[in-house]
Every structure is written in structure tokens, then in C-alpha cells.
PDB file of C-alpha atoms in Angstrom:
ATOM      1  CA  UNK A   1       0.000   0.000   0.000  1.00  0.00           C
ATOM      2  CA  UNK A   2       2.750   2.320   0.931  1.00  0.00           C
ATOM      3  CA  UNK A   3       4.388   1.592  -2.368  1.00  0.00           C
ATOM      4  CA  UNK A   4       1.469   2.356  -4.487  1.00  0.00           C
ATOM      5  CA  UNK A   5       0.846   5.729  -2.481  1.00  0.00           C
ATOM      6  CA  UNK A   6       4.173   6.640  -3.037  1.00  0.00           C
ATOM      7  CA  UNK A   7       4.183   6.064  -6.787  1.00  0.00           C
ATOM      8  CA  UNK A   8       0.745   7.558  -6.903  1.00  0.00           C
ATOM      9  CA  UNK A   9       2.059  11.123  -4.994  1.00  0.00           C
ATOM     10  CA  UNK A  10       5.188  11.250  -7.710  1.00  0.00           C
ATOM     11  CA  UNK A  11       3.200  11.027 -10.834  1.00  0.00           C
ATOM     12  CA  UNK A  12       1.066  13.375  -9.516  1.00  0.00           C
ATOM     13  CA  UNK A  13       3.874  15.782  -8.910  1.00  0.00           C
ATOM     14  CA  UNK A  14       5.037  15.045 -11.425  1.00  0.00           C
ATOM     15  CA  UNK A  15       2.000  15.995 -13.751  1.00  0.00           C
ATOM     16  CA  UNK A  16       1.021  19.351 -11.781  1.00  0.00           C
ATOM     17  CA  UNK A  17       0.894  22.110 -13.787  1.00  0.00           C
ATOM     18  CA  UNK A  18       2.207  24.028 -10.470  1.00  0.00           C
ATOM     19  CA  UNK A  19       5.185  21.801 -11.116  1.00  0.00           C
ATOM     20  CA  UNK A  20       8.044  23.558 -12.923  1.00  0.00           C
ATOM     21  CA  UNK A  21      11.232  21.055 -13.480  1.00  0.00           C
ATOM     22  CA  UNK A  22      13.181  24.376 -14.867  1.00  0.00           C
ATOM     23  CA  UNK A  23      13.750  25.155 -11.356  1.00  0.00           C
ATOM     24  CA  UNK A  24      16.042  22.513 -11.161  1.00  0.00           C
ATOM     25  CA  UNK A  25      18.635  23.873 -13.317  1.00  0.00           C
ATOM     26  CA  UNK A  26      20.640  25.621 -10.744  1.00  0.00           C
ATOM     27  CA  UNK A  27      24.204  24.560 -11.761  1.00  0.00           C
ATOM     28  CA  UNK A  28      24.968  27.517 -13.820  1.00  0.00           C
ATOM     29  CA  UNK A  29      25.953  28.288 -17.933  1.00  0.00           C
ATOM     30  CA  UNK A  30      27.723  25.663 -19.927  1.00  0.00           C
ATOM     31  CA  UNK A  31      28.305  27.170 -23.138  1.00  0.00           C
ATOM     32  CA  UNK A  32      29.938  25.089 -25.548  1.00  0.00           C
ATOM     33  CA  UNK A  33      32.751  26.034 -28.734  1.00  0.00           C
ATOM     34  CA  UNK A  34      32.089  22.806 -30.621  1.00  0.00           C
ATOM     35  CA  UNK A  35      29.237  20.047 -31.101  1.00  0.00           C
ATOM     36  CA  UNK A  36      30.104  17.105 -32.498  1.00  0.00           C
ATOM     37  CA  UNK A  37      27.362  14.476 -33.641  1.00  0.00           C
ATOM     38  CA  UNK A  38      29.049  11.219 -34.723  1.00  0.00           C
ATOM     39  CA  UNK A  39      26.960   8.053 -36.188  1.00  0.00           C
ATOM     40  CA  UNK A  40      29.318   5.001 -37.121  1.00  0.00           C
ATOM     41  CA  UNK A  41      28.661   1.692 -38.587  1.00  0.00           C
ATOM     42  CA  UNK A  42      30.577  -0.983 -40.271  1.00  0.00           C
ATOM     43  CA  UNK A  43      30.648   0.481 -44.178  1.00  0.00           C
ATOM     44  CA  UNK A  44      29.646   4.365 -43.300  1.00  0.00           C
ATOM     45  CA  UNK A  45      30.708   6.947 -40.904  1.00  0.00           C
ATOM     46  CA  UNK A  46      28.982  10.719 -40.700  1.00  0.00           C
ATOM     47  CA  UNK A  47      30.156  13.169 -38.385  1.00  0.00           C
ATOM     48  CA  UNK A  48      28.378  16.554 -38.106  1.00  0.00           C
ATOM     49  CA  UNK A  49      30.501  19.285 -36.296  1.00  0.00           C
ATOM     50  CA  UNK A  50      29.463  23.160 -35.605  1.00  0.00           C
ATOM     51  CA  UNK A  51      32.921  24.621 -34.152  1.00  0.00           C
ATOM     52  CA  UNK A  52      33.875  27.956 -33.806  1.00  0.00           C
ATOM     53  CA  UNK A  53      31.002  29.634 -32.061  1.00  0.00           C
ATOM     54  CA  UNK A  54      31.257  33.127 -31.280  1.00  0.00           C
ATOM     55  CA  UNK A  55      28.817  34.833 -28.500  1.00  0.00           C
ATOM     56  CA  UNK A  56      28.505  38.555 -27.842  1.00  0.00           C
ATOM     57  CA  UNK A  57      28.420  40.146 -24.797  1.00  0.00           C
ATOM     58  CA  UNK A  58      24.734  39.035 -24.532  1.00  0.00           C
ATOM     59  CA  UNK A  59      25.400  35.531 -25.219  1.00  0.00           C
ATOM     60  CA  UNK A  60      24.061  35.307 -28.442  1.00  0.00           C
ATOM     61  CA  UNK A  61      26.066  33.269 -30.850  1.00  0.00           C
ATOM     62  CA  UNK A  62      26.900  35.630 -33.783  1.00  0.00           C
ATOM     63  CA  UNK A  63      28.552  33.085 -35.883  1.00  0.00           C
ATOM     64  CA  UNK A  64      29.712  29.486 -36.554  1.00  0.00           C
ATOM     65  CA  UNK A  65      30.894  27.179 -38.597  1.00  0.00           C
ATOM     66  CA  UNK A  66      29.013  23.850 -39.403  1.00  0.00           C
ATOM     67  CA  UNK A  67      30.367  20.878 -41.435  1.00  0.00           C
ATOM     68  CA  UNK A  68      29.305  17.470 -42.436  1.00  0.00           C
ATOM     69  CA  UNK A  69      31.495  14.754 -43.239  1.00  0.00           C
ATOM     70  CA  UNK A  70      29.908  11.286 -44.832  1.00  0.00           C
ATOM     71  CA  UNK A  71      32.431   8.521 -45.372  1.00  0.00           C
ATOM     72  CA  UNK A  72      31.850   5.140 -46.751  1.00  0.00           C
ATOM     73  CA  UNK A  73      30.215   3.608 -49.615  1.00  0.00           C
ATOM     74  CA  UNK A  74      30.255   7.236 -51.189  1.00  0.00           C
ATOM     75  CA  UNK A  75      32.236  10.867 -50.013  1.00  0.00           C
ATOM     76  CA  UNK A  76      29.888  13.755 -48.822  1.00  0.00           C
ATOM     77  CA  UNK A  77      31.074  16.956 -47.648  1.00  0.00           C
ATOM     78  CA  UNK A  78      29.141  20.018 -46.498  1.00  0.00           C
ATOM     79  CA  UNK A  79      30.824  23.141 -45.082  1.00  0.00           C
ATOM     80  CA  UNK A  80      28.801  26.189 -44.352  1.00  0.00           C
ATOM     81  CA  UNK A  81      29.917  29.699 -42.378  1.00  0.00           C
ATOM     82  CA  UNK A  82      27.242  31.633 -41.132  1.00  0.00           C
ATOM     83  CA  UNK A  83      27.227  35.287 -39.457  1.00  0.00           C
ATOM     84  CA  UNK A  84      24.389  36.046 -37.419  1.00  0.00           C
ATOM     85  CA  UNK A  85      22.847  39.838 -36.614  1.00  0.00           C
ATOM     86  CA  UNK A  86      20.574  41.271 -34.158  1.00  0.00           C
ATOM     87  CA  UNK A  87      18.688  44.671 -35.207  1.00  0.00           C
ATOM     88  CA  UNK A  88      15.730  46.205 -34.059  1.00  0.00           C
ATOM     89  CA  UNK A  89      13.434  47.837 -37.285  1.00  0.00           C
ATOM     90  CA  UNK A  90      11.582  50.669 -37.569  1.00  0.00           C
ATOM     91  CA  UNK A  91       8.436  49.384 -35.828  1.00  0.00           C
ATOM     92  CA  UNK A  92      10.385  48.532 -32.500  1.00  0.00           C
ATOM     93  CA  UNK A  93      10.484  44.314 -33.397  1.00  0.00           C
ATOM     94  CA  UNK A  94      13.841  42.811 -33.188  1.00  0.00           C
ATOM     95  CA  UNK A  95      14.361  41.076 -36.095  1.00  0.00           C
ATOM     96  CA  UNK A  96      17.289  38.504 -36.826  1.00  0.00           C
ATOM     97  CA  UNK A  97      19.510  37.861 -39.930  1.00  0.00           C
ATOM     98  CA  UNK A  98      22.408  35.578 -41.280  1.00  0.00           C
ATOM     99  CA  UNK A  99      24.307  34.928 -43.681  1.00  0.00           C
ATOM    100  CA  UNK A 100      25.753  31.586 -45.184  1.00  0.00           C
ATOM    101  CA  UNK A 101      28.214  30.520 -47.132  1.00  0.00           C
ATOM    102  CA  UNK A 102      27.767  26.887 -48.625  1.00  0.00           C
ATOM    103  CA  UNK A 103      30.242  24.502 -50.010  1.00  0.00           C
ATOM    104  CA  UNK A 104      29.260  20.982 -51.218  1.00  0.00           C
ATOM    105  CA  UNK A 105      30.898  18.204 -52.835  1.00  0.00           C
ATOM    106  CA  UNK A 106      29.705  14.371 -53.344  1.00  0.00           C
ATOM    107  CA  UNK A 107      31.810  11.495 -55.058  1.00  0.00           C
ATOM    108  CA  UNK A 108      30.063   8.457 -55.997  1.00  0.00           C
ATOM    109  CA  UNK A 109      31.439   5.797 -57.968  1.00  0.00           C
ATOM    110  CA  UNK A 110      33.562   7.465 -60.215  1.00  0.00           C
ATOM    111  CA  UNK A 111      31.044  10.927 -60.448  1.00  0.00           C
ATOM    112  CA  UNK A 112      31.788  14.172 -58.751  1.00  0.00           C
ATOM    113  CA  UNK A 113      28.998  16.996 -57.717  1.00  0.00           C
ATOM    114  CA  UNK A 114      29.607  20.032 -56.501  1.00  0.00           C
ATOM    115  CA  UNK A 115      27.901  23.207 -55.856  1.00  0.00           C
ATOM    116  CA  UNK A 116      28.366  26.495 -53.692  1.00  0.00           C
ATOM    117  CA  UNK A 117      25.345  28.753 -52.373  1.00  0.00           C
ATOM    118  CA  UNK A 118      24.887  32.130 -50.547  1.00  0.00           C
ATOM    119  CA  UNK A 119      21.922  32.114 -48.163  1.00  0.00           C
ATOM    120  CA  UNK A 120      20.242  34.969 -46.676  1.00  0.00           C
ATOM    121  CA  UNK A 121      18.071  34.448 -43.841  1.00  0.00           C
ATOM    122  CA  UNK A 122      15.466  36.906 -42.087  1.00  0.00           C
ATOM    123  CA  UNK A 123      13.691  36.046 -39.405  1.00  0.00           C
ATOM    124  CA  UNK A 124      10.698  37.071 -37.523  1.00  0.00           C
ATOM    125  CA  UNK A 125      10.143  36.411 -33.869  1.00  0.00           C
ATOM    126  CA  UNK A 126       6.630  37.072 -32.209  1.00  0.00           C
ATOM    127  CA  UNK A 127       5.136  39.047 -29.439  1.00  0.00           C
ATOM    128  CA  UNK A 128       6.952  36.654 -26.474  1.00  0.00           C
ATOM    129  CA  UNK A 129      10.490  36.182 -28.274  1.00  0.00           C
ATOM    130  CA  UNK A 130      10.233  33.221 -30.581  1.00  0.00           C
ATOM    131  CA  UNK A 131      10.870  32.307 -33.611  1.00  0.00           C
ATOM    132  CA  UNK A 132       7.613  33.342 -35.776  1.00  0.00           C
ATOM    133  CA  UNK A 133       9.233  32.592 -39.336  1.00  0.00           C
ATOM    134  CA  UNK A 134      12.697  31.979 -41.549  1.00  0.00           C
ATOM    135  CA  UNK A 135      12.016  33.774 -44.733  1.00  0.00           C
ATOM    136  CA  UNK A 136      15.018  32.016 -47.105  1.00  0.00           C
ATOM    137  CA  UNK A 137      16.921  33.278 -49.984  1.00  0.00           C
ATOM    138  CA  UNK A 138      19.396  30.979 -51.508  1.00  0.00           C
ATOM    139  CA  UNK A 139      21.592  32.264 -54.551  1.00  0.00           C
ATOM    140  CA  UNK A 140      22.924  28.144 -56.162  1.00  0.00           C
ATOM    141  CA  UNK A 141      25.847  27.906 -58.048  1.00  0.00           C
ATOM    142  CA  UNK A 142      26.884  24.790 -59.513  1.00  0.00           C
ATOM    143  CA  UNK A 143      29.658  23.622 -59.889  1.00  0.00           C
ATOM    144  CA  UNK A 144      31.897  26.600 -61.147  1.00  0.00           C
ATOM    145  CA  UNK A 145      28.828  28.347 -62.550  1.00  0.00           C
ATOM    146  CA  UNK A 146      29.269  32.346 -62.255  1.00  0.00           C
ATOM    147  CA  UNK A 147      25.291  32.365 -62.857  1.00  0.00           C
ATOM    148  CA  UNK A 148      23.385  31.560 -59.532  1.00  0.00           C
ATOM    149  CA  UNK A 149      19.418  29.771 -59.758  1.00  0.00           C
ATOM    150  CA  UNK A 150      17.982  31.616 -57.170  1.00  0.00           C
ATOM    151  CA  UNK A 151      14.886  29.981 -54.792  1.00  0.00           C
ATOM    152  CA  UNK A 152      12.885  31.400 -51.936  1.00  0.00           C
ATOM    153  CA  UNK A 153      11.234  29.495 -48.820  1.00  0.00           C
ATOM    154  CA  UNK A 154       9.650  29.896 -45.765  1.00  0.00           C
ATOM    155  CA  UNK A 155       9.502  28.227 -42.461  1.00  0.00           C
ATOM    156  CA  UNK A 156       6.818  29.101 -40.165  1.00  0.00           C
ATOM    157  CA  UNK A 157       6.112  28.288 -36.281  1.00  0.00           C
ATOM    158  CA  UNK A 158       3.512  27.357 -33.995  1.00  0.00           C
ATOM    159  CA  UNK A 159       3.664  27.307 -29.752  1.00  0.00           C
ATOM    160  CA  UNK A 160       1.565  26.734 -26.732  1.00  0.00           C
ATOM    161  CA  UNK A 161       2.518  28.933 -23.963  1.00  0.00           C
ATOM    162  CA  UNK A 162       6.281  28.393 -23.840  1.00  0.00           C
ATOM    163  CA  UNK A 163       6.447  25.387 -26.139  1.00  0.00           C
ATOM    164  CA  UNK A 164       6.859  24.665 -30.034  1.00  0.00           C
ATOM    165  CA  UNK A 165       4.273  22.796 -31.711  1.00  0.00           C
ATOM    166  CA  UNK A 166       4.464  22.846 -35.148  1.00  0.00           C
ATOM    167  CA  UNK A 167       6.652  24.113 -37.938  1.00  0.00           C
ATOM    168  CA  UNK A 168       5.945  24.150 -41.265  1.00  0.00           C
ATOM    169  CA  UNK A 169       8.420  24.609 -44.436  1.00  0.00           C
ATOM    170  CA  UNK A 170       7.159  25.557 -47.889  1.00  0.00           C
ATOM    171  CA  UNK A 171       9.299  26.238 -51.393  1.00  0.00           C
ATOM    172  CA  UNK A 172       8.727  25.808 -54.915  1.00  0.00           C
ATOM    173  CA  UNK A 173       8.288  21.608 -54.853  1.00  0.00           C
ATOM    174  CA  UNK A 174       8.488  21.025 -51.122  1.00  0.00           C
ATOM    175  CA  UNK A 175       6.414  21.146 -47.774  1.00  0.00           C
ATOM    176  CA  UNK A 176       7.873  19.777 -44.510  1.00  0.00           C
ATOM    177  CA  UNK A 177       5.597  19.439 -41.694  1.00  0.00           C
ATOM    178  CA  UNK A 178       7.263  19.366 -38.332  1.00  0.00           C
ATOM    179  CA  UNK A 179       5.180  18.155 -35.120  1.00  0.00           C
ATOM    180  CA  UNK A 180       6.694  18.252 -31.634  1.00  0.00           C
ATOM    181  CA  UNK A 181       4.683  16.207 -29.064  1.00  0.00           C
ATOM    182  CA  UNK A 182       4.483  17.055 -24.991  1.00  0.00           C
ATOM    183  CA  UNK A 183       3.840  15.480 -22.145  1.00  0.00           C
ATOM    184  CA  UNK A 184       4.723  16.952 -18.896  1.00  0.00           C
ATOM    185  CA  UNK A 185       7.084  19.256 -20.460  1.00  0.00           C
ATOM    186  CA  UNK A 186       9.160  16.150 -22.443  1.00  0.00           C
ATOM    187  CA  UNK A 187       8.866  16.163 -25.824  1.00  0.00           C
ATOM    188  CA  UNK A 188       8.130  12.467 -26.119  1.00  0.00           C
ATOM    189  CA  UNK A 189       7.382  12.702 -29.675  1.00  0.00           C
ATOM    190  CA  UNK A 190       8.301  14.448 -33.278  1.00  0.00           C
ATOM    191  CA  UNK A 191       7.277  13.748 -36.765  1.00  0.00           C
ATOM    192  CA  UNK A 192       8.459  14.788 -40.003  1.00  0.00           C
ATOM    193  CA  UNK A 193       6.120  14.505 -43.237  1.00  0.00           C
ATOM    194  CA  UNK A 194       8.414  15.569 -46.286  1.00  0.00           C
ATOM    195  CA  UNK A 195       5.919  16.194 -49.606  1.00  0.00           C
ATOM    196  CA  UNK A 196       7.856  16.437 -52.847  1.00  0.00           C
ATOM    197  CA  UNK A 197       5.838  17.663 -55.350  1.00  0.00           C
ATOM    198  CA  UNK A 198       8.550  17.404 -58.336  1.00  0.00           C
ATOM    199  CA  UNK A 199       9.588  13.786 -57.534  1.00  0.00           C
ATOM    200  CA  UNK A 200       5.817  12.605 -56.255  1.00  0.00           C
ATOM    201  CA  UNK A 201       7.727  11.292 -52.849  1.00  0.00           C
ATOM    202  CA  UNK A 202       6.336  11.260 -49.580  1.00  0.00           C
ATOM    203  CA  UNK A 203       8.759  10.865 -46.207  1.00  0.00           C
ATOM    204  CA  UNK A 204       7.776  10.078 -42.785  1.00  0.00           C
ATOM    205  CA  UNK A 205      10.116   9.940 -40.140  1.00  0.00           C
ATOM    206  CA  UNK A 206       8.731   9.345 -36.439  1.00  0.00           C
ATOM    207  CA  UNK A 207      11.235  10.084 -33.808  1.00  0.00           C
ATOM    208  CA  UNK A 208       9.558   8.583 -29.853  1.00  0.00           C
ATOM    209  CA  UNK A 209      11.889   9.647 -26.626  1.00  0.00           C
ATOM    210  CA  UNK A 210      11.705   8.652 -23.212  1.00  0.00           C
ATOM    211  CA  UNK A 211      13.702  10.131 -20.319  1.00  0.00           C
ATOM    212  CA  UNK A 212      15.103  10.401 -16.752  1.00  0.00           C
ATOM    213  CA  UNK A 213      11.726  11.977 -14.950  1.00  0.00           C
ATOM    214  CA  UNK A 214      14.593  12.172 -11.706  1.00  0.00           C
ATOM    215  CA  UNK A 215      17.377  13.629 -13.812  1.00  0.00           C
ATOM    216  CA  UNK A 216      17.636  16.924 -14.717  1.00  0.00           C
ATOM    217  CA  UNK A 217      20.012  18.840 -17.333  1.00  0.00           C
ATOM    218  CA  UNK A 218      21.227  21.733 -14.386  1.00  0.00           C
ATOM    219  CA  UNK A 219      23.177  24.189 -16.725  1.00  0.00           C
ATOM    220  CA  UNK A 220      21.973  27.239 -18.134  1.00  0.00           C
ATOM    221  CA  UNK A 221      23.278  28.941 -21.222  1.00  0.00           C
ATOM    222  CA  UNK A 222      23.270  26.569 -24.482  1.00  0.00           C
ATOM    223  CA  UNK A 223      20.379  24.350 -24.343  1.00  0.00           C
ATOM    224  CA  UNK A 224      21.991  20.616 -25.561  1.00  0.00           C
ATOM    225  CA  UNK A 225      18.528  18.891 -26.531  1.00  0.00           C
ATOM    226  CA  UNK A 226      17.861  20.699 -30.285  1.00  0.00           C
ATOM    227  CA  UNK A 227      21.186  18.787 -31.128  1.00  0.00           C
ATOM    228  CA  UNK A 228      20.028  15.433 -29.679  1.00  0.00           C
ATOM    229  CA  UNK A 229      16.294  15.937 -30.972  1.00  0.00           C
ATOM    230  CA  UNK A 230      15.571  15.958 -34.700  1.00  0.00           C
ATOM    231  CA  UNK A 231      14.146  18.814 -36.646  1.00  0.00           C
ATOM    232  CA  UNK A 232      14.897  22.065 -34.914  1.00  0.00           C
ATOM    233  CA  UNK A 233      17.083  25.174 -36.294  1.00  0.00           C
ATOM    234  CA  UNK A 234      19.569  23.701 -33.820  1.00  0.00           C
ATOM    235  CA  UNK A 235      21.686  26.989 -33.342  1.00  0.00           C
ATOM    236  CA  UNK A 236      18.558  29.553 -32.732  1.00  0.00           C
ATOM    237  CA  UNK A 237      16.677  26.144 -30.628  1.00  0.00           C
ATOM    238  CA  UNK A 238      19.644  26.293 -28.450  1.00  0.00           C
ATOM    239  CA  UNK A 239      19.194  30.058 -27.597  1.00  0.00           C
ATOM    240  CA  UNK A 240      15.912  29.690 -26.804  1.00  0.00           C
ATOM    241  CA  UNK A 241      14.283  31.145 -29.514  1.00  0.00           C
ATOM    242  CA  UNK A 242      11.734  28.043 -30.181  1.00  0.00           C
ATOM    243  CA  UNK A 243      10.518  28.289 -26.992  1.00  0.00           C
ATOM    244  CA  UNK A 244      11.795  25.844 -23.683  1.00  0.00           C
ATOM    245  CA  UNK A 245      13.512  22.869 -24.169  1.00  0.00           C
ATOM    246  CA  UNK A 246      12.765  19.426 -22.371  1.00  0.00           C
ATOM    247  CA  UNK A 247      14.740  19.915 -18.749  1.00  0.00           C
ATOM    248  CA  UNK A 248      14.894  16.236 -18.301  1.00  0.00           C
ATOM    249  CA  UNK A 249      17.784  13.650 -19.183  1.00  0.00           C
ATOM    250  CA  UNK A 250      16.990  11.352 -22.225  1.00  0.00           C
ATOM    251  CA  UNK A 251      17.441   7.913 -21.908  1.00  0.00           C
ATOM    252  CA  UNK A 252      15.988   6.523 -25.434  1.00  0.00           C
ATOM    253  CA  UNK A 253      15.124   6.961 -28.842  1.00  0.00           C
ATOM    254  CA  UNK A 254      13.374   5.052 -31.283  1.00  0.00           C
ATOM    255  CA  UNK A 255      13.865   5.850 -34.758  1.00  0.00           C
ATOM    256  CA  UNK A 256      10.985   5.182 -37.669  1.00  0.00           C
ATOM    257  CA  UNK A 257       8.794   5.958 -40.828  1.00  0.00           C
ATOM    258  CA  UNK A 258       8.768   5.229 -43.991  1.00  0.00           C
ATOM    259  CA  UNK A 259       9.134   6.632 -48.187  1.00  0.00           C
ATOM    260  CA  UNK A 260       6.392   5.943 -50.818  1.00  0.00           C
ATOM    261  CA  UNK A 261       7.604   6.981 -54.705  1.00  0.00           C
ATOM    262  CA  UNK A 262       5.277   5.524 -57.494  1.00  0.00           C
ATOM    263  CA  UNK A 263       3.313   4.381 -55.414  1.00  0.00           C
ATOM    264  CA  UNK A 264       5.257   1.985 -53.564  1.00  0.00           C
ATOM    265  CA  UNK A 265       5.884   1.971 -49.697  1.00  0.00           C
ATOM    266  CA  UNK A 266       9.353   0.982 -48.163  1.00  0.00           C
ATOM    267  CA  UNK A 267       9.448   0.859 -44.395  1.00  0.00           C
ATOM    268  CA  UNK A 268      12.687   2.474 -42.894  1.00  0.00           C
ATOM    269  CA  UNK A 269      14.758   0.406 -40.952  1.00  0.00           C
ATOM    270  CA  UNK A 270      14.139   0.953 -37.297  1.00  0.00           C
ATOM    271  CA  UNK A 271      16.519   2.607 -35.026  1.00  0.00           C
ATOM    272  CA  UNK A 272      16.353   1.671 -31.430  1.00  0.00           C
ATOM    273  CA  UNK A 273      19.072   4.217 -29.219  1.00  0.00           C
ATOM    274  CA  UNK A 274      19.544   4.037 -25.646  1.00  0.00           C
ATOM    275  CA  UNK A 275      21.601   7.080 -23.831  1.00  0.00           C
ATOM    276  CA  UNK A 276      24.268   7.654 -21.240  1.00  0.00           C
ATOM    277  CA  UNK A 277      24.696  11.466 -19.634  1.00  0.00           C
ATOM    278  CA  UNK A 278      28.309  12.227 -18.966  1.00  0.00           C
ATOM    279  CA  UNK A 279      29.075  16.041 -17.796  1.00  0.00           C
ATOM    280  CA  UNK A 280      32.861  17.057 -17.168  1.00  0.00           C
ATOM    281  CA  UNK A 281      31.902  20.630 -15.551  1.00  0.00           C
ATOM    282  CA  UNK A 282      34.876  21.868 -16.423  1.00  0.00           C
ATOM    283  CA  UNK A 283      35.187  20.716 -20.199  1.00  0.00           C
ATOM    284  CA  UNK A 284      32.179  18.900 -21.522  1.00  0.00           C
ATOM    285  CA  UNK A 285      28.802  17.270 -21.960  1.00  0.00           C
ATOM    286  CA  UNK A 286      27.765  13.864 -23.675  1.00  0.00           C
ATOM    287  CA  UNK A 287      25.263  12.204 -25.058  1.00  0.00           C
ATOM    288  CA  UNK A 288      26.801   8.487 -25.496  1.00  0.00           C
ATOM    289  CA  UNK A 289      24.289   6.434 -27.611  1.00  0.00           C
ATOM    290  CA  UNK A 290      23.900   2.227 -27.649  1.00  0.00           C
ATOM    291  CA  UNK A 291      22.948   1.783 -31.024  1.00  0.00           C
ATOM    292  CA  UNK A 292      21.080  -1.576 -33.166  1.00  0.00           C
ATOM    293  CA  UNK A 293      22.333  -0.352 -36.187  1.00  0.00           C
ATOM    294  CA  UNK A 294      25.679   2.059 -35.615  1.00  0.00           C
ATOM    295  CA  UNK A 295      28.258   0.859 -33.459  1.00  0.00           C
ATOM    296  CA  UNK A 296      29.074   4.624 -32.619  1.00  0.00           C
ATOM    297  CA  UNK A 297      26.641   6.941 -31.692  1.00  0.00           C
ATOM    298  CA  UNK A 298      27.561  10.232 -29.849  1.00  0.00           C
ATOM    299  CA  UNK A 299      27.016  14.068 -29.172  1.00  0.00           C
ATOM    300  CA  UNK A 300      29.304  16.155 -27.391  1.00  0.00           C
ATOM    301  CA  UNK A 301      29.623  19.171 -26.272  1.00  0.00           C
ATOM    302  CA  UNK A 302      33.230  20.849 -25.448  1.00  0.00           C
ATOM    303  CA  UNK A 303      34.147  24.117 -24.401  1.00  0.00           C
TER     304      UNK A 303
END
């Protein structure tokens, strides 16, 4: 009986809205210089890095670097610098831009691609802070092409209270529709419906978390989650301008979906992760994955 009370009172404290699990992040700011994502398996490895990130005297990061590095059965590589400013307009808003600078290059069995792109981003944030929308300009030149193709697209957001939604993305041939899931401030849940008009394929990724509801991330400064959580601007997510991020520690992820093209379905394979939570105070913070399908699966954080 005393057992069953006692699991009883924590769910229900648990599950109060007069509960607030941000309180718990005493600790003080961790603010990382590099991220590194890492996914290994036997015949691939990708490693995503953003390095060199540069805060102003309001902690805002003002620029970066981001690259991505495939190796295996074929050679990706994606480098992009981006510049980030804050301005207020004429109407009082403060409104946010970047700039990027995009270089890609892909070798597959004897065939080279490559392209380079300038992208201009403004964005709107609404009455409490957030993100509202990404309005995107993106000048493509391939390969040494002095003639850009120029494209336009738009990312909008939704929030309850303190918490994102819903996104939606929209260009010429494409609309992404982004849905974050809560419960009890985790964000147990997130799917990602890609429509390609052009190509007439449909993707649908499913992403289900569970975490820690005893463990709590305790820094402030860079929130860690957008990086270990799909679909978020990860840089602007980690600055708080989508709203709060889940205070609690993960513990699992399970990956799944599927792609339909001419009318045929293909499940994806699923992806079962389960998480350690290292913190070096002084250094670092990882997210250590156990993997079914990659036998490395990391993100870390270092100063």
C-alpha cells in the first residue's frame, strides 16, 4: 500500500501544472565552442561538427561554422559559415539575420557533384520572443557556374505557452511538416512529413523519446537537446528562440517511418538508441548512444 501511495504522490507531482522542473537547473551556464554528432557503422561513418562559435556580450552566438562529413560507400562533404545579426526595425520588433556561405561536394562511384550557395536568412520572432518565421533566400551555383538559380522558402512556427508545436516549411516543390509532441514538459514525440511535389515522394520519419523523470540537465546557457532531438534550427533552438527545451535527461530513442515513390511503400529500418549522460563541468557534456544499427553513436559538447 505504501508503495502504491508513493508512486501515486510522484506522478502526480510530477504531472502538476504548479510543477516547474526548470527550477532545477541551478548549476549555472555551460556554453559550448564545438558540437560534435558522430553516427558510425561498419561500411559508413557521418560526423556533423558546428565549431567555432562566437557569442557577444549578450550571449548570443553571432557566428559558426558547421560541417558534415559522410564517409563510406560514397564521399559527402558540407561546409557552411554563417554570421548572425541582431537589429531592431523601424516598428520597435527585433528582427534577426544571417548569412551563409555553402560549399558541397559528393563522389560516388567514379562521379563528382559540386555546388556552392549564398543564403540569406530573415527572421521574424513574435510578441513573447520566438521564432515566428525563416524567410530564405538561396543564390545556387553549380559547380563553377558564375550564374546563380535563385529559390525562396519559408519556415513558419507554432507554440503553446512556452512550447513549439508545429513548424511548417514551404518552397517551390516542397512542404515539410514538423510536429513536436508534450507530455509533462518532455517532448516524447516528433514527426516529419516531407511532400515532394517534383519527384511525387512522400517521407515520414517518427522520432519517440523517453527520459530520466529524476534527472535533470542543471546548466543554463546553451540548451543541448535541439542537437540530440531531430528537426529544430539547432543553433537559434539552443538560444531559446523556439521556446523551452525538455529539462529532463533522455534515456531513449526510437527511430521510424517510412518513403512511398510511385506508389510503392518501403518501411525504414528501425533505429532503437539508448543514452548515457556524462558532464565534465569543467570541459564537456555527452550524449553516449547504444545503437542496433551504428556501433558509434555520440554528441558532445566541449568548451
Amino acid at each position: 500500500m505504501m508503495l502504491v501511495l508513493t508512486s501515486t504522490t510522484l506522478v502526480s507531482c510530477s504531472d502538476d501544472d504548479d510543477f516547474n522542473p526548470f527550477e532545477h537547473q541551478t548549476i549555472g551556464e555551460f556554453n559550448p565552442n564545438t558540437i560534435t554528432f558522430r553516427k558510425s557503422s561498419d561500411n559508413m561513418d557521418i560526423v556533423e561538427t558546428w565549431s567555432n562559435i562566437v557569442r557577444n556580450h549578450q550571449n548570443k552566438v553571432i557566428s559558426y561554422e558547421y560541417t558534415r562529413e559522410v564517409k563510406g560507400e560514397f564521399t559527402e562533404i558540407e561546409n557552411r559559415k554563417t554570421t548572425i545579426d541582431y537589429f531592431t526595425n523601424h516598428e520597435g520588433n527585433e528582427v534577426i539575420r544571417t548569412n551563409t556561405d555553402v560549399e558541397y561536394f559528393k563522389s560516388s562511384n567514379g562521379i563528382d557533384a559540386q555546388y556552392t550557395e549564398k543564403v540569406l536568412e530573415n527572421i521574424n520572432l513574435n510578441k513573447d520572443g520566438y521564432i515566428e518565421s525563416i524567410a530564405t533566400t538561396t543564390d545556387h551555383f553549380d559547380g563553377k557556374s558564375q550564374n546563380p538559380i535563385t529559390t525562396t522558402s519559408l519556415r513558419t512556427f507554432a507554440y503553446k505557452n512556452d512550447l513549439c508545436t508545429g513548424s511548417v516549411y514551404q518552397d517551390d516543390n516542397t512542404r515539410i511538416s514538423y510536429n513536436y509532441n508534450w507530455s509533462a514538459y518532455q517532448l516524447k514525440n516528433i514527426t516529419i512529413l516531407k511532400e515532394n511535389s517534383r519527384s511525387n515522394t512522400v517521407e515520414y520519419n517518427t522520432y519517440d523519446y523517453t527520459f530520466d523523470r529524476s534527472a535533470y540537465y542543471k546548466y543554463s546557457g546553451t540548451e543541448v537537446m535541439p542537437f540530440v532531438q531531430s528537426g529544430f534550427p539547432q543553433i537559434f533552438a539552443s538560444m531559446g528562440y523556439l521556446g523551452k527545451c525538455t529539462p529532463y535527461i533522455l534515456t531513449g530513442e526510437v527511430q521510424g517511418g517510412y518513403t512511398k515513390f510511385a506508389g510503392i511503400t518501403s518501411e525504414n529500418p528501425q533505429i532503437r538508441n539508448s543514452f548515457n549522460f556524462d558532464v565534465d563541468p569543467g570541459s564537456k557534456v555527452v550524449y553516449s548512444g547504444i545503437s542496433n544499427i551504428y556501433n558509434n553513436y555520440s554528441i558532445t559538447f566541449e568548451k
